[in-house]
Structures are given as C-alpha cells and as structure tokens.
Coordinates of C-alpha atoms and ligand atoms in Angstrom, one line a residue:
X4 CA 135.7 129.1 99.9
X5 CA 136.2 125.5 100.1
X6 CA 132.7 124.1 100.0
X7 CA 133.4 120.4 101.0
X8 CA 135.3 121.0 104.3
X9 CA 132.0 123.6 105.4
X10 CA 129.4 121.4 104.5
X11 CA 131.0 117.9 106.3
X12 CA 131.2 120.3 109.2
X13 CA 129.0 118.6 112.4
X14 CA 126.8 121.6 113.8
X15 CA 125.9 121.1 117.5
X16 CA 121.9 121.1 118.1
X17 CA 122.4 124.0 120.0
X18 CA 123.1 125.7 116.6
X19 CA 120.8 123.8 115.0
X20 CA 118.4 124.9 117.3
X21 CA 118.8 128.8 116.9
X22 CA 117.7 128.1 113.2
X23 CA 114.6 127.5 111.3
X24 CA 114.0 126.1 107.9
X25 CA 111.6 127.3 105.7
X26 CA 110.4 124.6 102.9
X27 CA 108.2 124.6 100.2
X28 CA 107.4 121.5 97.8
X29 CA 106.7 121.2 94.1
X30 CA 105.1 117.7 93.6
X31 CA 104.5 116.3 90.2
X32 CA 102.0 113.5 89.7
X33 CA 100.8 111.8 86.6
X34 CA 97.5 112.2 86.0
X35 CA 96.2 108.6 85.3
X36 CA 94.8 108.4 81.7
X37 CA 95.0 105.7 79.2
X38 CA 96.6 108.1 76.5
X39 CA 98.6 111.4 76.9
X40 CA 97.7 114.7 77.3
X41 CA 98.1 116.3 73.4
X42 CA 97.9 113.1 71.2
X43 CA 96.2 109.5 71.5
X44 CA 99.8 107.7 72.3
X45 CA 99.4 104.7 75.2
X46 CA 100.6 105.9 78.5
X47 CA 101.4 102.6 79.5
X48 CA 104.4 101.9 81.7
X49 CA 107.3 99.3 80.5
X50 CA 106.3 99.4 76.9
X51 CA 108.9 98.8 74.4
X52 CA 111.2 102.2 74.3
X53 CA 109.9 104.7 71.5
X54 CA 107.1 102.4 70.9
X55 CA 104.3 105.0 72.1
X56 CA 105.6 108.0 69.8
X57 CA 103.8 109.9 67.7
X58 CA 104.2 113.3 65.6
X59 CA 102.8 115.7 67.9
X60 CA 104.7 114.0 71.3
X61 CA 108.0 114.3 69.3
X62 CA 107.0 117.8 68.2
X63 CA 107.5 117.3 64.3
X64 CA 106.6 120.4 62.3
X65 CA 102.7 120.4 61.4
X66 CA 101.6 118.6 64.5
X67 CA 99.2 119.7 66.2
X68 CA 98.3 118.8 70.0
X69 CA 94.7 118.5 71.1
X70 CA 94.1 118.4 75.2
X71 CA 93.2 115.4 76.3
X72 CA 89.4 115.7 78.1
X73 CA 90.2 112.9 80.7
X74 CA 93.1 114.9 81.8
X75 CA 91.6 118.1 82.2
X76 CA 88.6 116.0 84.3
X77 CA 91.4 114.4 86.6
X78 CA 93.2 117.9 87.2
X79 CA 89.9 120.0 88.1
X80 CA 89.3 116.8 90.7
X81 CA 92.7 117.1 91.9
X82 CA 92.1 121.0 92.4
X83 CA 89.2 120.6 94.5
X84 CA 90.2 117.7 96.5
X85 CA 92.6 119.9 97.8
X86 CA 90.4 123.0 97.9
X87 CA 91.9 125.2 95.3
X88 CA 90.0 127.8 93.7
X89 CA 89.4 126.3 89.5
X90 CA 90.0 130.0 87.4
X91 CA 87.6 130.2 85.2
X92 CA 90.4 130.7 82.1
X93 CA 93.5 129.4 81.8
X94 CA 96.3 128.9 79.4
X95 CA 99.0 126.7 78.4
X96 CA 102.6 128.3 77.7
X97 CA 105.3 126.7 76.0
X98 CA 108.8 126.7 78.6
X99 CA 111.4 126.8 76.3
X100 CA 114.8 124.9 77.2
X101 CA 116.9 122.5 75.1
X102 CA 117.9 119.1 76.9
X103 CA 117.8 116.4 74.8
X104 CA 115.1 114.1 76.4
X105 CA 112.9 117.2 75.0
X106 CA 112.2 116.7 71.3
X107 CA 110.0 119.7 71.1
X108 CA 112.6 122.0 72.4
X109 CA 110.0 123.4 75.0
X110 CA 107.5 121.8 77.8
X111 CA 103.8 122.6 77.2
X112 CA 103.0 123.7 80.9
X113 CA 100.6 126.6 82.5
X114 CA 102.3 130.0 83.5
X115 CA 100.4 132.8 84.4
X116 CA 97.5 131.4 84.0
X117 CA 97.4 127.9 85.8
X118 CA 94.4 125.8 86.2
X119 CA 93.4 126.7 89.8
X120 CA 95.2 128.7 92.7
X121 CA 94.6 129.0 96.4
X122 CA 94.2 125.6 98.4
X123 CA 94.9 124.2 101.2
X124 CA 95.9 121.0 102.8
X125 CA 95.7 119.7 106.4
X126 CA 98.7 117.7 107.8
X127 CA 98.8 115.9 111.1
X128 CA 102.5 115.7 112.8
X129 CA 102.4 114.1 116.6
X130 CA 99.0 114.9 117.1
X131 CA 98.7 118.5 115.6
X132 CA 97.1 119.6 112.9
X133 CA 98.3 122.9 110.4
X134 CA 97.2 124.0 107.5
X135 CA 99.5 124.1 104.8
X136 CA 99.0 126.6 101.5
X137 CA 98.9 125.4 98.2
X138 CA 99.5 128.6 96.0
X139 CA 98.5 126.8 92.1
X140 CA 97.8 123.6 90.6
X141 CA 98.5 123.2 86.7
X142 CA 98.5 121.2 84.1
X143 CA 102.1 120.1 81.7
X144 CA 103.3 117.3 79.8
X145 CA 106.6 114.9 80.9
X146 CA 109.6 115.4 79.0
X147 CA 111.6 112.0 77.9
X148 CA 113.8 109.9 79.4
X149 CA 117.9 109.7 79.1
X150 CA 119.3 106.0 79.3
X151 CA 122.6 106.9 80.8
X152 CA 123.2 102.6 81.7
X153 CA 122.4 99.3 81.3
X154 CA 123.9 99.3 77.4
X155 CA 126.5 97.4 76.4
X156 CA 127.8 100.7 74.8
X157 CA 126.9 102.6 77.5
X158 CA 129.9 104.0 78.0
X159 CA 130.1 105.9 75.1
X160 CA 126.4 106.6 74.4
X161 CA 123.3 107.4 76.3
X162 CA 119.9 106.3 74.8
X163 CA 116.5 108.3 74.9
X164 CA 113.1 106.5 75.4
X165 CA 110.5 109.4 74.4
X166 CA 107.1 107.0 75.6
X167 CA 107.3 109.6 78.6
X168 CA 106.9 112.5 76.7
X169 CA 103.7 114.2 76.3
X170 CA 102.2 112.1 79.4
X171 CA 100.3 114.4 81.5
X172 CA 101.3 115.6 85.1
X173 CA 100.1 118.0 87.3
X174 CA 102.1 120.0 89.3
X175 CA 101.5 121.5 92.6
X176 CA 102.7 124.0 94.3
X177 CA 103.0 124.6 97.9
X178 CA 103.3 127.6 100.0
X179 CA 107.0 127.7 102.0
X180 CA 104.8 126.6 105.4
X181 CA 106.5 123.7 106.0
X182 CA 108.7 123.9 108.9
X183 CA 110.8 120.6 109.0
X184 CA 111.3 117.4 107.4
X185 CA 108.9 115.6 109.4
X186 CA 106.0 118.6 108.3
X187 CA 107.1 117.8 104.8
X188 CA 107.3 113.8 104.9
X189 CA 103.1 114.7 106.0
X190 CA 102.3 116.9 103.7
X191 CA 103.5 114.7 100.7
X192 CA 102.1 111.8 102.4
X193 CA 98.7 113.6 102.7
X194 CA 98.7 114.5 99.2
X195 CA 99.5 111.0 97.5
X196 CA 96.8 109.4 99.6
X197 CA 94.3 112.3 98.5
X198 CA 95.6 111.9 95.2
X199 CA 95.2 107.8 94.9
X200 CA 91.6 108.1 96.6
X201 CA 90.4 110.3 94.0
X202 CA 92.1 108.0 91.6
X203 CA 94.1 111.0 89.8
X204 CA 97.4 109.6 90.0
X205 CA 98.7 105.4 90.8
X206 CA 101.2 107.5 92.9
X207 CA 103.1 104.8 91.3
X208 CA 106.9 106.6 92.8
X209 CA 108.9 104.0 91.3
X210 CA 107.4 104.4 88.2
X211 CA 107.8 107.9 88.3
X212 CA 104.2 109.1 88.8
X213 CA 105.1 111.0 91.8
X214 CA 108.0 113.3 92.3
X215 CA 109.4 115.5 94.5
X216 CA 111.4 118.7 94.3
X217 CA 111.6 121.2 97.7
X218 CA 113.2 124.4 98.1
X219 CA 114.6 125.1 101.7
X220 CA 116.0 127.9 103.2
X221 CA 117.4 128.6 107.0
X222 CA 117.0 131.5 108.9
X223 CA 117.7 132.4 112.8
X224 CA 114.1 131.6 114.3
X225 CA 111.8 135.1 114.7
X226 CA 113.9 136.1 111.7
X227 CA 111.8 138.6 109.5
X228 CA 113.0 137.8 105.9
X229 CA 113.2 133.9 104.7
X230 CA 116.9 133.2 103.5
X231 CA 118.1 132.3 100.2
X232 CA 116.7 129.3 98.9
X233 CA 118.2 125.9 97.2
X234 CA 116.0 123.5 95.1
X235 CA 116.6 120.1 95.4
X236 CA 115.1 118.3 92.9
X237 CA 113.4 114.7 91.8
X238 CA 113.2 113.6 94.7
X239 CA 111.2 110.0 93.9
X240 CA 111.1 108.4 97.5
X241 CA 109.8 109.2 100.6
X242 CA 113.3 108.4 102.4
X243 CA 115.2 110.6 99.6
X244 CA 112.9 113.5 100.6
X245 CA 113.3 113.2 104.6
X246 CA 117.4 112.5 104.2
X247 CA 117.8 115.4 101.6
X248 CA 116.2 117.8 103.7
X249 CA 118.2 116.8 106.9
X250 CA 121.1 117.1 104.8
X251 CA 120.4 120.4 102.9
X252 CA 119.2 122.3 106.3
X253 CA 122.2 121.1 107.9
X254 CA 124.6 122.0 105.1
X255 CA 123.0 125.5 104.9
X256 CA 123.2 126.2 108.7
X257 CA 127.2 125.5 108.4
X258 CA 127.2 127.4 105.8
X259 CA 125.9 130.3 107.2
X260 CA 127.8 129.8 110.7
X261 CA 131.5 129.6 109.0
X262 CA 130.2 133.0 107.7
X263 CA 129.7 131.7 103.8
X264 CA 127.0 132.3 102.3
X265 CA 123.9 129.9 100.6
X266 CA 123.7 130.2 96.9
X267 CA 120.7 130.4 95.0
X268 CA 120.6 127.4 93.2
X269 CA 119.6 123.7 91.6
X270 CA 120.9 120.3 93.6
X271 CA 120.4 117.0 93.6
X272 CA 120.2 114.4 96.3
X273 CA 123.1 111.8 95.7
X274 CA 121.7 108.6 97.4
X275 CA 125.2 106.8 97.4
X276 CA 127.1 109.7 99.1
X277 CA 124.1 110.7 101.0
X278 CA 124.2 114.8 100.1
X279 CA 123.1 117.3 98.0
X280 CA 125.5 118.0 95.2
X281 CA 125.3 121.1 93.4
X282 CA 123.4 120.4 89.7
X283 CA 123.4 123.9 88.0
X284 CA 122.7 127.6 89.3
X285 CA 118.9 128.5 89.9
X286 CA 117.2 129.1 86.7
X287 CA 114.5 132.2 87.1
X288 CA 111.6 132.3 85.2
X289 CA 112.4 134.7 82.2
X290 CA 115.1 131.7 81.4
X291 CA 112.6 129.7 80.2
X292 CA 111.3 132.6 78.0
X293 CA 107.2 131.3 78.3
X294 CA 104.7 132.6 76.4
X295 CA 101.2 131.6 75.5
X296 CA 101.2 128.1 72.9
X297 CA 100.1 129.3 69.7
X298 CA 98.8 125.8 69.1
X299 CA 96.4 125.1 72.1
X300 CA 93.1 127.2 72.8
X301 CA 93.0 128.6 76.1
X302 CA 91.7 126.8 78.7
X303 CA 87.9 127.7 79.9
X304 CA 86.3 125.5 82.8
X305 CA 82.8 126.4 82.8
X306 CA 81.0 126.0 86.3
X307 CA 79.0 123.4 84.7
X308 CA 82.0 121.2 84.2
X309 CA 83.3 122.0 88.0
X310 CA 79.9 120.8 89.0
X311 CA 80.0 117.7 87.1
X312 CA 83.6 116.7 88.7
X313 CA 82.3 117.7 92.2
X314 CA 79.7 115.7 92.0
X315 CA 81.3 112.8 90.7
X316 CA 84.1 112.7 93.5
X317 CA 85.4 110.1 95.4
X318 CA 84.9 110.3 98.9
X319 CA 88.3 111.6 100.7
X320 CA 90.1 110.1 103.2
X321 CA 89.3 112.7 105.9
X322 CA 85.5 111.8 105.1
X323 CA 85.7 108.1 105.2
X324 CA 87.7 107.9 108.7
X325 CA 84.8 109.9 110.2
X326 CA 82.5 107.6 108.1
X327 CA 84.2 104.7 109.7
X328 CA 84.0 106.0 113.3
X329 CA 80.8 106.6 113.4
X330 CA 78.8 104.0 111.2
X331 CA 80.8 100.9 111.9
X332 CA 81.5 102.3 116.0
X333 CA 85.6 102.2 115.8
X334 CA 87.8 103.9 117.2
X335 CA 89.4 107.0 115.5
X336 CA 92.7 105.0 115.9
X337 CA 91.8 102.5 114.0
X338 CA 89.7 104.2 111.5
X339 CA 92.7 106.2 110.7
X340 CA 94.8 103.1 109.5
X341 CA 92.0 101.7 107.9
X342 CA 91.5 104.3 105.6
X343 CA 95.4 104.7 105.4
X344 CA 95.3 103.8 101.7
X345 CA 91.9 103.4 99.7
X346 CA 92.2 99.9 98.8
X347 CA 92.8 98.7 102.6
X348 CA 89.5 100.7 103.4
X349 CA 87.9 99.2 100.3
X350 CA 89.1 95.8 102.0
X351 CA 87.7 96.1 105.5
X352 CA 84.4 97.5 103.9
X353 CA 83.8 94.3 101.8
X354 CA 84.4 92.2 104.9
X355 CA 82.3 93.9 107.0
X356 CA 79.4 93.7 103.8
X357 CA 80.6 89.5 103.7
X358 CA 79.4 89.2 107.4
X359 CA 82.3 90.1 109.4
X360 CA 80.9 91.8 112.7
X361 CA 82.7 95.1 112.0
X362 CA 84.8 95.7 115.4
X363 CA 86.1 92.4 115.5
X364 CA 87.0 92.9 111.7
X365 CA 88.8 96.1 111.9
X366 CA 91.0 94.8 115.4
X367 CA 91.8 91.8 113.1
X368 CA 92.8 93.8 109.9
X369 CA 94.8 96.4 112.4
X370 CA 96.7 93.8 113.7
X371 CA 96.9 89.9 112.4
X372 CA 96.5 91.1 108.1
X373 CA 98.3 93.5 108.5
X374 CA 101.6 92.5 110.5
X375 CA 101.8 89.6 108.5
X376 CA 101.4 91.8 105.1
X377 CA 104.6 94.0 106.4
X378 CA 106.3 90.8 107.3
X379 CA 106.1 89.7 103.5
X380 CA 106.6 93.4 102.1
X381 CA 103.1 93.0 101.0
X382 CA 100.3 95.5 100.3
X383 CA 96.4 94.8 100.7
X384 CA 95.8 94.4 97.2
X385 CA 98.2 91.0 97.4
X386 CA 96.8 89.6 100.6
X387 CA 96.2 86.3 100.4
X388 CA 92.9 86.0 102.3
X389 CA 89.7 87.7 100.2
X390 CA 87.7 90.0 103.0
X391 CA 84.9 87.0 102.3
X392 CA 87.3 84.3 103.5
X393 CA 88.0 86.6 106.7
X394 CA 84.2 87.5 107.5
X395 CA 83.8 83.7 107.3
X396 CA 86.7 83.2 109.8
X397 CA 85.6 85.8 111.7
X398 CA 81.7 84.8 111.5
X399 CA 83.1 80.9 113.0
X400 CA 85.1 83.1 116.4
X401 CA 81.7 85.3 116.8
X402 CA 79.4 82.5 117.2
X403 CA 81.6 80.5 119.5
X404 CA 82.3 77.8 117.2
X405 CA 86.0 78.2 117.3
X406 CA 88.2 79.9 120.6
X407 CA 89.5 83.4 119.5
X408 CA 93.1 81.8 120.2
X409 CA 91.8 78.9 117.4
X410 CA 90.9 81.5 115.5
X411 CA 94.1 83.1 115.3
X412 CA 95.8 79.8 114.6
X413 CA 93.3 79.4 111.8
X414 CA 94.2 82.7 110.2
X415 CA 98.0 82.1 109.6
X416 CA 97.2 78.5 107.7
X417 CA 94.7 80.8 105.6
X418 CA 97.2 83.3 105.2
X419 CA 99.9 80.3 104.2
X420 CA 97.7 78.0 102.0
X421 CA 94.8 79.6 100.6
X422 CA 92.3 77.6 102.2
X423 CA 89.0 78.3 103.8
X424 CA 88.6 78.5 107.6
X425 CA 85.9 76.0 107.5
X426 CA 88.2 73.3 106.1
X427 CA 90.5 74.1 107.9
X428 CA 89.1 73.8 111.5
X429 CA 87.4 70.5 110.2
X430 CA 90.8 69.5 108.9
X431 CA 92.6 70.5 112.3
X432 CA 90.0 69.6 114.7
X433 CA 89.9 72.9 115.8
X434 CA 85.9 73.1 116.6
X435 CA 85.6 74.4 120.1
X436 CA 83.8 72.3 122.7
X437 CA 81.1 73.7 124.1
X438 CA 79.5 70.3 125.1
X439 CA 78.7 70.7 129.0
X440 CA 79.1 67.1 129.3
X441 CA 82.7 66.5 127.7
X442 CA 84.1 69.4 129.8
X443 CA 82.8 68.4 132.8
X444 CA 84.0 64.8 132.5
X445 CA 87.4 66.4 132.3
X446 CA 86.9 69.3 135.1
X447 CA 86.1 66.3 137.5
X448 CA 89.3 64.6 136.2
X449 CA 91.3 67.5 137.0
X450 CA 89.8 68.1 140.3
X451 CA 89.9 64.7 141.3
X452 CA 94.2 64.8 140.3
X453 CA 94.9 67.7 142.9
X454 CA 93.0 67.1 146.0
X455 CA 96.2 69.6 147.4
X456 CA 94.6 72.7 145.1
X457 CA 91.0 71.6 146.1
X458 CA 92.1 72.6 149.8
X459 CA 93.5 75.9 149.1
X460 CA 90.2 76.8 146.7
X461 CA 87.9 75.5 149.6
X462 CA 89.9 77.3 152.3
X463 CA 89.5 81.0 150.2
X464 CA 92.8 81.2 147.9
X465 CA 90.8 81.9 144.9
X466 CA 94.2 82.2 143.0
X467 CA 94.0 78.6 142.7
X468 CA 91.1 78.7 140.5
X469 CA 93.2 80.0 137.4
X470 CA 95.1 76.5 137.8
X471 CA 92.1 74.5 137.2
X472 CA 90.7 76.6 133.8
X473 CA 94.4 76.2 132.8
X474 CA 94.7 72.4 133.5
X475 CA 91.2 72.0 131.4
X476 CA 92.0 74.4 128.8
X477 CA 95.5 72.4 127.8
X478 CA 93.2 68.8 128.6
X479 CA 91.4 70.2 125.4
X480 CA 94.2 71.8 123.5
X481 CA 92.6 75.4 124.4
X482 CA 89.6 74.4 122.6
X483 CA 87.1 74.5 125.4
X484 CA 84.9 77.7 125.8
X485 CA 86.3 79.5 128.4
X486 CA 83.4 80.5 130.2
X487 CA 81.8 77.2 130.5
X488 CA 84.7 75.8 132.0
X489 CA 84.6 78.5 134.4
X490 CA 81.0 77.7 135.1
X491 CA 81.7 74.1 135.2
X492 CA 84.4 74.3 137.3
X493 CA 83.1 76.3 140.0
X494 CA 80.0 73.6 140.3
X495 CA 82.3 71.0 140.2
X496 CA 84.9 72.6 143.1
X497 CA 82.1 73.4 144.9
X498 CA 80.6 69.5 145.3
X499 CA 84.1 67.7 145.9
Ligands
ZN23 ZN1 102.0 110.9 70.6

C-alpha cells in the first residue's frame, strides 16, 4: 500500500467522530541532583562536551556504579506526590541495546521490579476533572548525546557528548486513559507542575529534563478491544506533543478507513513537515534482553525512609490553591493561576508578607505583572519588580495616597526602570489630592463655567452629575479622590 497518499488523506469529522483514541504517555524527567545517579560526575548543563565523564558513566571494565542517595530521595518524593504505592524491594536491570550514544552497551533502568506502581493523577479539561492511572514509576540513567550538526565536518562525522550519560531520570508511566490531545496536553501539564513544586525535576524541556513519548491507538467509539498502537517518541515540547497526536490519530483513522491497517511500531514527530515519520518497527520487551544488574544491590525502601520523604514534602499545588482561597479570601480563579507555577505562588506570598493587602495583590499579579511578563516572554523569576516593591506600591493605592488609575501608571515606570513607587509618585507628582479645600476651589470653578449643566442637575437630570466629577478629575489630572469630589460636588451643586 502506498502509505503517503493514505495518510495526507483529509478525513471529514464525521469520521473523525465515529472514532476514539486511546493514549497513554511515558514521561521522562531528570531527577535534579548535583551529581549522577552511579558515580560523583557534575550533572550540570552546558558544560564542556565529555568534560563530566568518568569510568563507571562510560562503563569501562572494573567500574563499579554506586546509587546515588539524593536520587533515590527525589524518586520516592516523586512516587508519592503522585500517589503511587513505593514496593518495598526493587531492582535495577540492565536493557541491553547497542546505539552508539550508549558506551555501556546497556541502560541501567528498573524492570520487573520498579520503584513504586499504582498512582494516580487528577487532570482538569473545561471544567472536569478525571482521574488518570499511573501504572509504575522507576528509576534509569540517560544515555548520551549524538552531535549530528553544527561541525564544520559535520557532514561526514557526527560527534558524541557522554556528560548525559548516567544522569538520573525517572520515568513514568501512565495508564492508556487519556482520551484526546487536549486530556494529554493536562495530564503532562499536571505532572511537570507537581514535579517542579516538589523540586524533583527543573522540568527544564529545552534542556532535556522533561520528555515525552505517547502511544495512541484508534478504535470505533464503544469498541471492546483498544487497536494497535504506535509510539511516538521524544516528544520535548508541549506544542510537539498536541500536533503529534492530532497528526498520528488522524493518520491512523485514514488508515483504518482506506481499509489498511496501523502497524505496531516506533515514530517520530518531524516538526518541519509537521508528521509522524516512521523511525523503526516496535521493539517488545524480550529485545532488550533485561535482567537483574549484577553490579547494583537491590533496591529496599524501608517505611522509615518513606516516612522521612513524606514528611519532608513540599506542599502540592492542589494544597496551596485551597491554601490560597481560603487563608488569603481569593477566589478559586485566581488562586488557580497563582499557584500555576511554584515560584509565581512563592511571589504573591512574599508580597502579601511585605504588606501588600492580599486581594488587591493577587488582582494586580493576575492581571498588570503578569500581562506585561507575557508581553516580554518573561517568567516570574525575571520580573522586574521584587513582591516588596509591589506591596509598597500597593500599600501607597490602599491608603489613598495615590488614585488606583495613578497606581497603575506608577506600576509600568516600575516595571520599565527599576525604581521605587515612592520616587516615583514624588518624581511625577502623582500624590492624590485629598485636600477638601483644593478640590473644592476647583468644583466651584467648574460649576461656576457651566451655569447650562447647573440647570439640568437642579431640574432632576442627575446624568449631568458624571460631567462635573469628570471636568474635576481631568482639572487634577485624575488625581483627586473620587469620592471627595463626589461629596464636594454635590454641596457645591446644591448652594449655586
Ligand atoms: Zn561518571
């Protein structure tokens, strides 16, 4: 069969609509330690290539790995922030394969014995929540990386950088309960942020720390049996993952519709053509030919140790929003982007500790920080206001010293220089007049201009009243308080 013309075939959503996909995703995250997970080599990112290589990460004869403690701590965190069941014994396997980013000739990962089994994860998409299955979380080490560009000589060679290898991931496996792309764009979203709160992983996915692969299938909705499956794999951006699995279900429901049938088997996600492009045929398991790793005692977590890692956990997102709601009186709305990522949280608490009246702080961070952030392609942790500076400002619109509309104004200079709102509103002028006298003298001025308006006030067209606040309010450059020019006015109007 001629695969290109079946898979560029448009399907109409009619079809589309007959058919369900069933997805399932393997997510690899680097556990974030200072040294790898058999041998004391920097895991540092950017490093000279083949500067952080030692005997036992490029598996020379003799060597002998020892696990790495802090690794083991971050992966039993990991397993019960997302409430999987720690066993009490597991193992590390050796999976053999040659590729040449491999020096060892195997990757030390866990088999039939992984770390911990059973979890679960809650994802939110429009306003539902499901429960998705996790079905194991274990421990391996990265393989190397190929240098395929960027070489003069690149054309005839491809270089190998083995700092990655040996750096410790987890990987975690879901159940196939994922339903669409959009259930699957949550569900990794959900797990990076758990994943960054507890600190087990930067999540870094440009640098590789998080990665991606999903299997999908299709099968005619109320369908018994799940259809064959595909992998597509390393999928290192949350826009590769969505337009991959748009692509894939797609390709597999034409596939099944011009009577062909889906292959069992390994793609990859071409970003310049924008498909999946077959890679190699599905591997199964006995390929790899596992077995236990002679060199590494198994693995027994003691329910002391699981104590010690509960107790020391990070509070998780789903905690802090209700946290926020209820101790700082926010909506869930805004609680829920608030505790979007840990460090904008983090942000809003310190303000709210500087001063900042704790409503007033979150509307401000919801909507001025954070639109101007985006604008710049900026995240919290390069704002240029400190949560100290923005209680201040926010301290100056509470007592009435500046307008909430000079407050705003106020903001975008701190946001552009740097400076503190207190110079600045002395620098500007901005102080808002709430001198009785001054804003009368100019409410009689104003009255005495439009003897026409005073007419229609006096003869019940109250309308006219929101022409005199507006005639004081640019006499002071919006400066005045508002409600004593209301107060003022209405004495005023109602002697002349
Ligand atoms: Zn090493």
């Amino acid at each position: 069969m001629n695969r290109t013309t079946t898979e560029a075939m448009p399907i109409s959503a009619e079809v589309m609509s007959r058919y369900e996909a069933v997805i399932g995703l393997e997510v690899h995250a680097q556990l974030e330690t200072l040294t790898k997970a058999f041998c004391a080599c920097s895991t540092n990112f950017g490093d000279p290539p083949n500067s952080n290589t030692c005997p036992v990460c490029l598996g020379l004869p003799g060597a002998l790995p020892v696990l790495n403690k802090k690794a083991l701590q971050l992966a039993i965190r990991a397993s019960l922030a997302l409430n999987l069941e720690i066993q009490e014994r597991s193992r590390f396997a050796r999976k053999n394969y040659f590729y040449p980013d491999l020096p060892k000739g195997y990757q030390i990962s866990m088999y039939e014995l992984p770390l911990a089994t059973d979890g679960m994860l809650e994802i939110v998409v429009e306003g539902e929540t499901k429960t998705i299955g996790i079905t194991r979380l274990h421990m391996e080490d990265d393989a190397g990386k190929s240098l395929h560009e960027g070489f003069p000589d690149s054309d005839k060679w491809s270089y190998i950088d083995f700092n990655r290898c040996g750096v410790p991931l987890i990987e975690i496996v879901s159940e196939p309960d994922l339903r669409t792309p959009a259930e699957a764009y949550a569900y990794l979203n959900t797990l990076k942020q758990i994943l960054e709160y507890t600190e087990v992983s930067d999540c870094n996915m440009e640098e590789g720390s998080l990665r991606c692969d999903a299997n999908v299938s299709v099968r005619l909705k109320g369908a018994p049996k799940f259809g064959t499956k595909a992998e597509v794999k390393n999928l290192n951006s949350f826009r590769y993952l969505s337009h991959a699995l748009e692509y894939e279900i797609e390709r597999q429901i034409g596939l099944i519709e011009s009577g062909g049938k889906v292959v069992q088997e390994t793609r990859l996600w071409n970003v310049s053509a924008g498909r999946t492009e077959p890679m190699r045929s599905k591997e199964f398991a006995h390929d790899y030919r596992y077995f236990p790793d002679p060199d590494l005692l198994p693995v027994s977590v003691l329910e002391g140790i699981v104590a010690e890692v509960s107790t020391a956990m990070p509070e998780l997102p789903a905690a802090k929003m209700e946290r926020f709601t209820s101790d700082y009186a926010i909506t869930p709305y805004d609680a829920g982007v608030l505790t979007g990522t840990k460090a904008l949280a983090d942000y809003f608490e310190a303000a709210v500790k500087a001063g900042a009246p704790a409503k007033a702080a979150a509307n401000w961070i919801a909507v001025e920080l954070l639109r101007r952030l985006n604008d710049l392609g900026k995240d919290i942790t390069e704002c240029p206001v400190a949560p100290g500076a923005l209680a201040d400002l926010l301290k100056q619109v509470e007592s009435g010293k500046i307008t909430a509309a000079s407050g705003k104004k106020v903001f975008v200079t701190m946001f552009e220089t740097g400076k503190s709102a207190s110079d600045i509103i002395a620098a500007e002028g901005l102080a808002q007049i709430s001198d009785t006298g001054a804003i009368e003298t100019i409410a009689r001025a104003v009255v005495a201009k439009s003897p026409d308006n005073v007419a229609k006030y006096k003869s019940g067209n109250e309308g006219v009243f929101k022409f005199f606040v507006g005639q004081v309010m640019r006499e002071t450059r919006g400066q005045a308080n508002p409600q004593l020019v209301n107060e003022v006015l209405k004495r005023v109007l109602s002697e002349s």
